[in-house]
Short mmCIF file of C-alpha atoms in Angstrom, two decimals:
data_model
loop_
_atom_site.label_atom_id
_atom_site.label_comp_id
_atom_site.label_asym_id
_atom_site.label_seq_id
_atom_site.Cartn_x
_atom_site.Cartn_y
_atom_site.Cartn_z
CA MET A 1 -10.90 19.73 -2.01
CA ARG A 2 -14.55 20.13 -3.60
CA ALA A 3 -12.81 22.89 -5.52
CA LEU A 4 -10.93 20.20 -7.46
CA GLU A 5 -13.56 18.05 -8.15
CA LEU A 6 -16.06 17.17 -11.17
CA SER A 7 -19.42 15.20 -11.58
CA HIS A 8 -18.83 15.56 -15.70
CA PRO A 9 -15.73 16.76 -16.89
CA ASP A 10 -17.59 16.76 -21.30
CA ALA A 11 -13.96 15.53 -22.74
CA HIS A 12 -11.90 17.68 -20.37
CA ASP A 13 -8.51 17.78 -21.90
CA CYS A 14 -5.47 17.00 -19.60
CA ASP A 15 -1.93 16.13 -19.91
CA VAL A 16 -2.18 13.06 -17.74
CA ALA A 17 -5.11 10.96 -16.81
CA ILE A 18 -4.50 8.47 -13.99
CA VAL A 19 -7.94 6.06 -13.28
CA GLY A 20 -7.68 4.74 -9.17
CA ALA A 21 -7.46 7.10 -6.71
CA GLY A 22 -5.23 4.71 -4.05
CA VAL A 23 -2.32 5.36 -2.71
CA ILE A 24 0.11 4.73 -5.76
CA GLY A 25 -2.54 6.54 -8.29
CA LEU A 26 -2.23 10.51 -6.07
CA SER A 27 1.34 9.70 -4.85
CA THR A 28 1.75 10.07 -8.95
CA ALA A 29 -0.48 13.16 -9.46
CA TRP A 30 1.22 14.70 -6.50
CA ARG A 31 4.55 14.48 -8.29
CA LEU A 32 3.46 15.32 -11.77
CA PRO A 33 1.83 19.24 -11.51
CA LYS A 34 5.48 19.77 -9.83
CA ARG A 35 6.75 18.66 -13.48
CA GLY A 36 4.24 21.70 -15.06
CA LEU A 37 1.82 19.00 -16.16
CA SER A 38 -1.90 18.73 -16.54
CA ILE A 39 -3.74 15.76 -14.11
CA THR A 40 -7.29 14.16 -14.02
CA ILE A 41 -7.91 11.88 -11.44
CA ILE A 42 -10.73 9.59 -12.08
CA ASP A 43 -12.12 7.32 -9.37
CA PRO A 44 -15.89 7.48 -8.21
CA ASP A 45 -14.37 7.04 -4.27
CA PRO A 46 -11.06 8.38 -4.16
CA GLY A 47 -9.45 6.49 -1.22
CA GLY A 48 -11.62 4.19 -0.96
CA ALA A 49 -10.73 0.76 -1.94
CA ALA A 50 -7.89 -0.92 -0.85
CA SER A 51 -5.74 1.95 0.88
CA ARG A 52 -8.40 2.93 2.94
CA ALA A 53 -8.57 -0.96 4.93
CA ALA A 54 -4.49 -0.72 4.79
CA ALA A 55 -3.06 -1.35 8.24
CA GLY A 56 -0.10 1.78 6.70
CA MET A 57 2.95 -0.62 7.84
CA ILE A 58 6.20 0.66 6.47
CA ALA A 59 7.43 -2.96 7.12
CA PRO A 60 10.79 -4.18 4.68
CA ALA A 61 12.07 -6.43 7.15
CA SER A 62 9.05 -8.19 8.73
CA GLU A 63 6.79 -8.50 5.26
CA VAL A 64 9.68 -10.36 4.37
CA ARG A 65 8.31 -13.77 3.04
CA TYR A 66 10.18 -16.68 1.59
CA GLN A 67 11.51 -16.40 -2.52
CA GLN A 68 10.73 -12.67 -3.31
CA HIS A 69 13.85 -11.94 -3.74
CA ALA A 70 12.87 -9.39 -6.56
CA LEU A 71 10.80 -7.68 -3.76
CA TYR A 72 12.85 -7.48 -1.10
CA PRO A 73 15.46 -4.87 -3.20
CA LEU A 74 11.82 -2.37 -3.81
CA MET A 75 10.73 -2.84 -0.60
CA ARG A 76 13.91 -1.59 1.69
CA GLU A 77 13.95 1.50 -1.35
CA ALA A 78 10.85 2.12 -0.26
CA ALA A 79 11.23 2.23 3.39
CA ALA A 80 14.31 4.79 2.80
CA ALA A 81 12.58 7.57 0.27
CA TYR A 82 9.45 7.24 3.41
CA PRO A 83 11.34 10.50 5.78
CA ASP A 84 10.96 12.74 2.14
CA PHE A 85 8.12 11.95 0.93
CA VAL A 86 6.02 11.99 4.38
CA ALA A 87 7.93 15.36 4.53
CA GLY A 88 7.33 16.49 1.15
CA VAL A 89 3.86 15.39 1.14
CA GLU A 90 2.96 17.28 5.28
CA ALA A 91 4.71 20.38 3.66
CA ALA A 92 2.43 20.88 0.88
CA SER A 93 -1.03 20.49 2.30
CA GLY A 94 -0.40 21.00 5.77
CA HIS A 95 -1.20 18.03 7.26
CA ASP A 96 -0.05 15.16 9.90
CA LEU A 97 0.09 12.09 8.08
CA GLY A 98 0.68 9.30 11.48
CA TYR A 99 3.93 8.96 10.41
CA ARG A 100 5.84 7.01 12.77
CA ARG A 101 9.26 5.70 13.58
CA THR A 102 9.18 3.69 16.37
CA GLU A 103 10.08 0.06 15.45
CA THR A 104 8.24 -2.91 15.25
CA LEU A 105 8.35 -5.98 17.62
CA VAL A 106 7.87 -9.17 16.43
CA CYS A 107 6.55 -12.03 18.60
CA ALA A 108 6.17 -15.61 19.13
CA SER A 109 2.97 -17.38 20.96
CA SER A 110 4.63 -20.61 21.27
CA ALA A 111 7.73 -22.37 20.90
CA ALA A 112 7.12 -23.81 17.53
CA ASP A 113 5.92 -20.51 16.35
CA ARG A 114 9.88 -19.22 17.79
CA GLN A 115 11.61 -21.66 15.79
CA GLU A 116 9.49 -20.26 12.70
CA LEU A 117 10.52 -16.46 13.21
CA VAL A 118 14.34 -18.24 14.45
CA GLU A 119 14.40 -19.16 11.13
CA LEU A 120 13.03 -16.53 9.27
CA ARG A 121 15.68 -13.36 10.87
CA GLU A 122 17.83 -15.47 9.52
CA HIS A 123 16.63 -15.63 6.04
CA GLN A 124 15.85 -12.05 6.39
CA ILE A 125 19.84 -10.95 7.75
CA ALA A 126 20.95 -13.09 4.42
CA HIS A 127 19.51 -10.53 2.78
CA GLY A 128 20.34 -7.18 4.25
CA MET A 129 17.35 -6.83 7.03
CA ASP A 130 18.11 -5.26 10.49
CA VAL A 131 16.29 -7.80 13.12
CA ASP A 132 17.29 -8.26 16.59
CA ALA A 133 16.32 -11.55 19.00
CA LEU A 134 14.98 -10.33 22.39
CA THR A 135 14.10 -12.34 25.23
CA VAL A 136 10.23 -11.87 26.66
CA ARG A 137 11.69 -9.85 29.00
CA GLU A 138 13.35 -7.47 27.14
CA ALA A 139 11.02 -6.94 24.67
CA ARG A 140 8.25 -6.74 27.84
CA ALA A 141 10.32 -3.85 29.28
CA LEU A 142 9.77 -2.36 25.81
CA GLU A 143 5.77 -3.03 25.37
CA PRO A 144 4.12 -4.07 29.45
CA GLY A 145 1.12 -4.98 27.63
CA LEU A 146 3.54 -7.80 26.32
CA SER A 147 1.53 -11.77 27.59
CA PRO A 148 3.98 -12.70 29.52
CA ARG A 149 3.39 -16.02 28.27
CA LEU A 150 5.46 -15.31 24.49
CA ALA A 151 8.07 -17.68 23.95
CA GLY A 152 10.43 -15.37 22.29
CA ALA A 153 9.95 -11.88 20.14
CA PHE A 154 12.59 -9.60 18.07
CA ARG A 155 12.43 -6.25 17.43
CA ALA A 156 12.57 -4.79 13.55
CA MET A 157 14.55 -0.98 14.48
CA GLY A 158 13.51 0.56 10.12
CA ASP A 159 10.04 -1.37 10.29
CA HIS A 160 7.70 1.31 11.16
CA GLN A 161 4.33 2.64 9.98
CA ILE A 162 1.72 5.60 8.29
CA ASP A 163 -1.70 6.43 9.18
CA PRO A 164 -3.15 4.76 5.13
CA ARG A 165 -6.34 7.73 5.41
CA ARG A 166 -3.93 10.21 6.35
CA LEU A 167 -1.93 9.65 3.31
CA VAL A 168 -4.89 9.72 0.78
CA ALA A 169 -6.56 12.99 2.87
CA GLY A 170 -3.27 14.57 3.08
CA LEU A 171 -2.44 13.54 -0.53
CA LEU A 172 -5.94 15.48 -1.84
CA ALA A 173 -5.27 18.29 0.55
CA ALA A 174 -1.85 18.82 -0.97
CA LEU A 175 -3.39 18.88 -4.91
CA ALA A 176 -5.98 21.56 -3.68
CA ALA A 177 -2.74 23.38 -2.48
CA SER A 178 -0.57 23.18 -4.51
CA GLU A 179 0.60 25.97 -7.08
CA HIS A 180 -0.81 24.13 -9.98
CA ARG A 181 -4.44 23.46 -8.33
CA GLU A 182 -5.55 24.94 -11.55
CA HIS A 183 -4.05 22.32 -13.73
CA VAL A 184 -5.71 19.46 -11.15
CA ARG A 185 -9.37 17.81 -11.56
CA VAL A 186 -10.44 14.68 -9.56
CA VAL A 187 -13.38 13.54 -11.13
CA ARG A 188 -16.05 11.31 -9.08
CA GLN A 189 -16.63 8.57 -11.68
CA THR A 190 -16.19 4.88 -13.00
CA ALA A 191 -13.99 4.88 -16.36
CA VAL A 192 -15.55 2.54 -18.39
CA ARG A 193 -14.29 2.02 -21.44
CA LEU A 194 -10.80 3.12 -22.90
CA LEU A 195 -10.57 5.79 -25.75
CA THR A 196 -7.95 4.59 -29.08
CA GLU A 197 -9.43 6.26 -31.43
CA SER A 198 -7.77 10.04 -31.93
CA GLY A 199 -5.34 10.01 -29.18
CA GLY A 200 -5.95 8.06 -25.09
CA GLY A 201 -7.77 8.76 -22.56
CA VAL A 202 -11.46 7.48 -21.48
CA GLU A 203 -15.04 6.94 -21.32
CA LEU A 204 -17.16 7.24 -18.29
CA ALA A 205 -19.96 6.09 -17.07
CA ASP A 206 -22.15 9.07 -18.34
CA GLY A 207 -21.13 8.71 -21.62
CA SER A 208 -18.23 11.72 -20.73
CA ARG A 209 -15.00 11.36 -22.24
CA VAL A 210 -11.88 12.98 -20.56
CA THR A 211 -8.79 12.61 -23.43
CA ALA A 212 -4.76 12.81 -21.94
CA GLY A 213 -1.89 11.90 -23.51
CA HIS A 214 -0.73 10.49 -21.44
CA MET A 215 -3.27 7.39 -19.21
CA ILE A 216 -2.59 5.51 -15.66
CA LEU A 217 -4.24 2.93 -14.56
CA ALA A 218 -4.04 2.75 -10.85
CA THR A 219 -6.74 0.90 -10.83
CA GLY A 220 -6.64 -2.36 -8.57
CA LEU A 221 -8.55 -4.86 -9.61
CA ALA A 222 -11.00 -2.92 -11.74
CA ALA A 223 -9.25 -4.53 -14.88
CA ASP A 224 -12.23 -4.05 -17.02
CA LEU A 225 -10.37 -1.53 -19.25
CA LEU A 226 -7.99 -3.55 -20.37
CA ALA A 227 -10.23 -7.03 -20.56
CA ASP A 228 -10.13 -7.26 -24.51
CA ARG A 229 -6.44 -6.18 -25.17
CA PRO A 230 -4.34 -8.88 -26.55
CA GLU A 231 -2.55 -11.08 -23.73
CA SER A 232 -3.99 -8.64 -21.48
CA PRO A 233 -0.94 -8.25 -17.25
CA ALA A 234 -4.06 -7.55 -15.61
CA ALA A 235 -5.12 -11.25 -16.30
CA ALA A 236 -2.56 -12.02 -14.01
CA LEU A 237 -4.16 -10.48 -10.80
CA ARG A 238 -6.13 -12.40 -8.03
CA PRO A 239 -8.39 -10.40 -5.48
CA VAL A 240 -6.38 -11.56 -1.73
CA HIS A 241 -8.95 -10.18 0.37
CA GLY A 242 -9.12 -9.46 4.15
CA ASP A 243 -10.24 -8.32 6.75
CA ILE A 244 -9.72 -5.80 9.22
CA LEU A 245 -10.38 -4.38 12.38
CA ARG A 246 -10.11 -0.97 14.40
CA ALA A 247 -11.08 -1.56 17.97
CA ARG A 248 -10.47 1.99 20.33
CA LEU A 249 -9.41 2.16 24.14
CA PRO A 250 -11.60 4.00 26.38
CA GLU A 251 -11.49 8.04 26.36
CA GLY A 252 -8.38 8.74 29.02
CA SER A 253 -6.58 4.98 28.68
CA ALA A 254 -3.31 5.06 29.20
CA PRO A 255 -1.86 4.21 25.73
CA LEU A 256 -2.63 0.06 25.58
CA ILE A 257 1.02 -0.47 23.02
CA GLU A 258 3.34 2.36 21.73
CA ARG A 259 4.99 0.21 18.56
CA THR A 260 3.21 -2.28 16.33
CA ILE A 261 3.03 -5.37 17.42
CA ARG A 262 3.28 -8.35 14.23
CA GLY A 263 3.21 -11.55 15.77
CA VAL A 264 3.13 -15.55 15.21
CA VAL A 265 -0.08 -17.40 16.95
CA ASN A 266 -0.29 -21.57 16.35
CA GLY A 267 1.12 -20.70 12.82
CA GLN A 268 -0.73 -18.02 11.33
CA PRO A 269 0.19 -14.03 11.32
CA VAL A 270 -0.96 -11.32 13.41
CA TYR A 271 -0.34 -7.86 14.09
CA LEU A 272 -1.74 -4.34 15.88
CA VAL A 273 -1.03 -1.51 14.58
CA PRO A 274 -1.28 1.60 17.52
CA ARG A 275 -2.21 5.09 15.82
CA SER A 276 -1.83 7.97 18.11
CA ASP A 277 -5.43 9.14 18.68
CA GLY A 278 -5.72 6.08 20.47
CA GLU A 279 -6.56 4.13 17.49
CA ILE A 280 -5.34 0.17 17.71
CA VAL A 281 -5.35 -1.77 14.05
CA ILE A 282 -5.72 -5.32 13.98
CA GLY A 283 -4.93 -7.29 10.78
CA ALA A 284 -5.09 -9.18 8.50
CA THR A 285 -6.62 -12.23 7.42
CA SER A 286 -5.67 -13.38 3.81
CA ARG A 287 -8.33 -15.19 1.52
CA GLU A 288 -8.86 -16.08 -1.63
CA ASP A 289 -11.94 -17.39 -2.05
CA ASP A 290 -15.91 -15.71 -2.75
CA LEU A 291 -16.47 -14.08 0.09
CA THR A 292 -16.31 -10.64 -0.70
CA GLY A 293 -17.50 -9.42 2.81
CA VAL A 294 -16.38 -9.91 6.29
CA SER A 295 -15.56 -13.90 7.48
CA ALA A 296 -16.68 -13.98 10.82
CA GLY A 297 -14.18 -16.68 11.50
CA GLY A 298 -11.41 -14.41 10.24
CA VAL A 299 -13.02 -12.13 12.64
CA TYR A 300 -13.00 -14.10 16.06
CA ARG A 301 -9.25 -15.40 14.57
CA LEU A 302 -7.75 -12.15 14.51
CA LEU A 303 -9.00 -11.34 18.42
CA ARG A 304 -8.16 -14.20 19.19
CA ASP A 305 -4.83 -14.06 18.30
CA ALA A 306 -4.73 -10.59 18.86
CA GLN A 307 -5.07 -11.28 22.77
CA ALA A 308 -2.82 -13.97 22.80
CA LEU A 309 -0.36 -11.50 22.29
CA VAL A 310 -1.45 -8.64 24.18
CA PRO A 311 -4.27 -9.91 26.88
CA ALA A 312 -5.40 -6.28 27.65
CA VAL A 313 -7.21 -6.66 23.52
CA CYS A 314 -10.20 -8.08 25.01
CA ASP A 315 -11.47 -4.33 26.73
CA LEU A 316 -10.67 -1.97 23.69
CA GLU A 317 -13.88 -0.53 22.25
CA LEU A 318 -14.62 -2.52 18.48
CA VAL A 319 -15.67 0.42 16.44
CA GLU A 320 -14.89 -1.73 12.53
CA VAL A 321 -14.41 -4.46 11.04
CA MET A 322 -13.67 -3.54 7.36
CA ALA A 323 -12.80 -6.61 4.29
CA ARG A 324 -11.03 -5.52 1.10
CA ALA A 325 -9.91 -6.62 -1.84
CA ARG A 326 -6.24 -6.25 -2.48
CA PRO A 327 -4.59 -6.64 -5.99
CA GLY A 328 -1.97 -10.05 -6.24
CA THR A 329 -0.54 -11.72 -8.64
CA PRO A 330 1.91 -14.59 -9.41
CA ASP A 331 5.23 -13.87 -7.42
CA ASP A 332 3.62 -10.68 -5.25
CA VAL A 333 5.13 -8.01 -6.97
CA PRO A 334 3.69 -4.87 -8.22
CA LEU A 335 2.62 -4.72 -11.89
CA LEU A 336 3.86 -1.06 -13.00
CA GLY A 337 5.29 -0.51 -16.77
CA ARG A 338 3.94 0.59 -20.23
CA LEU A 339 0.91 -1.57 -22.04
CA ARG A 340 1.79 -3.50 -24.99
CA GLU A 341 0.49 -4.69 -27.93
CA GLY A 342 0.17 -8.59 -29.41
CA ASP A 343 3.26 -7.80 -31.22
CA GLY A 344 5.10 -6.40 -28.58
CA ALA A 345 5.43 -2.85 -29.35
CA GLU A 346 4.40 -0.75 -27.22
CA VAL A 347 1.29 1.91 -26.59
CA PRO A 348 2.54 5.06 -26.82
CA GLY A 349 1.67 6.73 -23.59
CA LEU A 350 -0.29 3.55 -21.61
CA ILE A 351 1.12 2.81 -18.38
CA LEU A 352 0.09 -0.30 -15.82
CA ALA A 353 0.76 0.45 -11.74
CA THR A 354 -1.59 -1.91 -9.77
CA GLY A 355 -1.25 -5.64 -7.80
CA GLY A 356 0.33 -4.00 -4.85
CA PHE A 357 -0.79 -5.99 -2.66
CA ARG A 358 0.48 -6.55 1.53
CA HIS A 359 2.96 -3.65 0.03
CA GLY A 360 1.13 -1.18 -2.11
CA VAL A 361 1.39 1.66 0.56
CA LEU A 362 4.56 1.19 1.21
CA LEU A 363 6.05 0.75 -2.08
CA ALA A 364 4.42 4.46 -2.30
CA PRO A 365 6.70 6.72 -3.01
CA LEU A 366 9.50 4.29 -5.12
CA LEU A 367 6.40 3.28 -7.52
CA SER A 368 5.00 6.71 -7.93
CA ALA A 369 8.14 7.71 -8.98
CA ALA A 370 8.93 5.92 -11.12
CA ALA A 371 5.42 5.86 -12.86
CA ALA A 372 5.96 9.84 -12.78
CA ALA A 373 9.43 8.50 -14.91
CA LEU A 374 7.46 7.66 -17.61
CA VAL A 375 5.12 9.87 -17.57
CA THR A 376 8.12 12.25 -18.55
CA GLY A 377 10.79 10.45 -20.22
CA ASP A 378 13.06 12.07 -17.61
CA ALA A 379 14.91 8.96 -14.84
CA THR A 380 15.85 12.50 -12.24
CA GLY A 381 11.85 12.57 -12.09
CA MET A 382 13.30 9.32 -9.40
CA TRP A 383 14.55 12.71 -7.79
CA ASP A 384 13.73 11.93 -3.74
CA THR A 385 14.36 8.82 -4.04
CA PRO A 386 18.21 8.12 -3.01
CA GLY A 387 19.32 4.91 -4.73
CA ALA A 388 17.06 4.30 -6.39
CA ASP A 389 17.30 2.44 -9.88
CA LEU A 390 14.23 3.63 -12.73
CA ALA A 391 15.52 0.47 -15.01
CA GLY A 392 15.72 -2.13 -12.07
CA VAL A 393 12.46 -1.22 -10.86
CA LEU A 394 11.23 -1.54 -14.38
CA ARG A 395 12.56 -5.20 -14.47
CA ALA A 396 11.07 -6.04 -11.62
CA THR A 397 7.55 -4.96 -12.47
CA ASP A 398 7.76 -6.09 -16.05
CA PRO A 399 3.70 -6.20 -16.03
CA TYR A 400 4.11 -8.90 -19.18
CA ARG A 401 6.78 -10.61 -16.65
CA PHE A 402 3.93 -14.37 -17.13
CA THR A 403 3.18 -13.36 -20.63
CA THR A 404 4.95 -14.19 -24.00
CA THR A 405 4.02 -10.46 -25.18
CA GLY A 406 6.84 -9.86 -22.36
#
């Protein structure tokens, strides 16, 4: 990837500058050179923010929450697009992205937890989700590592997983290997100011500039670039901190679990996501507090609750403890669309793509296709998301739905 990287772009001109190299920014960048556009990606640490911590569950059913009706169709459409999205990135990069199509088991630790999941299943089914009820015996036949003390279990056949770290590496490799790679640059710097004079672009921390006909701000919570804009939609973002753990089986051990295990333990959610290399991701807390580092109480709860579902968790080697802030919105639906002036007029070439919260990895195929279509002005940019409705996506994700400018 080093061949693509610049430390001092020195007024590098391009068709599209993408600020933020998380999964959404990189997925969008991967699509645009195919349309003949030159791309500059600006990020001091590509893939190092929320994307690095993400567990990567492609879970349109088990991620359902009440009163999020605008989100459900986006989740279904994105999940349906994932196989083709993964196949395209793997073919372009030669990387295995760790995409696994094994179903997800959702387990209840107590009778009260089971009742909560029974009621949630009714809601999921009412909105077109495929969730089956299992006995504990049936669940343990699929995953013998589950606790025999569980109160119940459910199976979400369409809920899969991907390794976000492999996805980021694969997208960067695909950009480097692309036949259009001479039109792609990665600038490892921080963008500090939007340029409004003589076209669009950004000023970087070292004083250099990147000018571009189109700007996509996929900056997560780093919304300082919009601080001076009237009724900035980024003001709706809030940091939701999450603690997440990575553990590993002893060398030579048989797999502890084959499927993603989600559960409710005394009313609290927890999940275990197995990787093909023996790693198990355990997560995640959801904290809206001032603690930006790892929460000791959060780590304790995750290990305790994961062990309630899968007792042998206590035999794992804990190899990583991490916390990241995810960009949340009031309704948990992302912000994707063109930015506007105070009078409602669109700012030419300026697009916001952020607010993925828990769903950024899941929604990546859909949101990146929609962002690319905004740049090209051609809805056929949604070509690899069968059945997706660009207008519907943009209505649901309108950045100004919380402001009077909208």
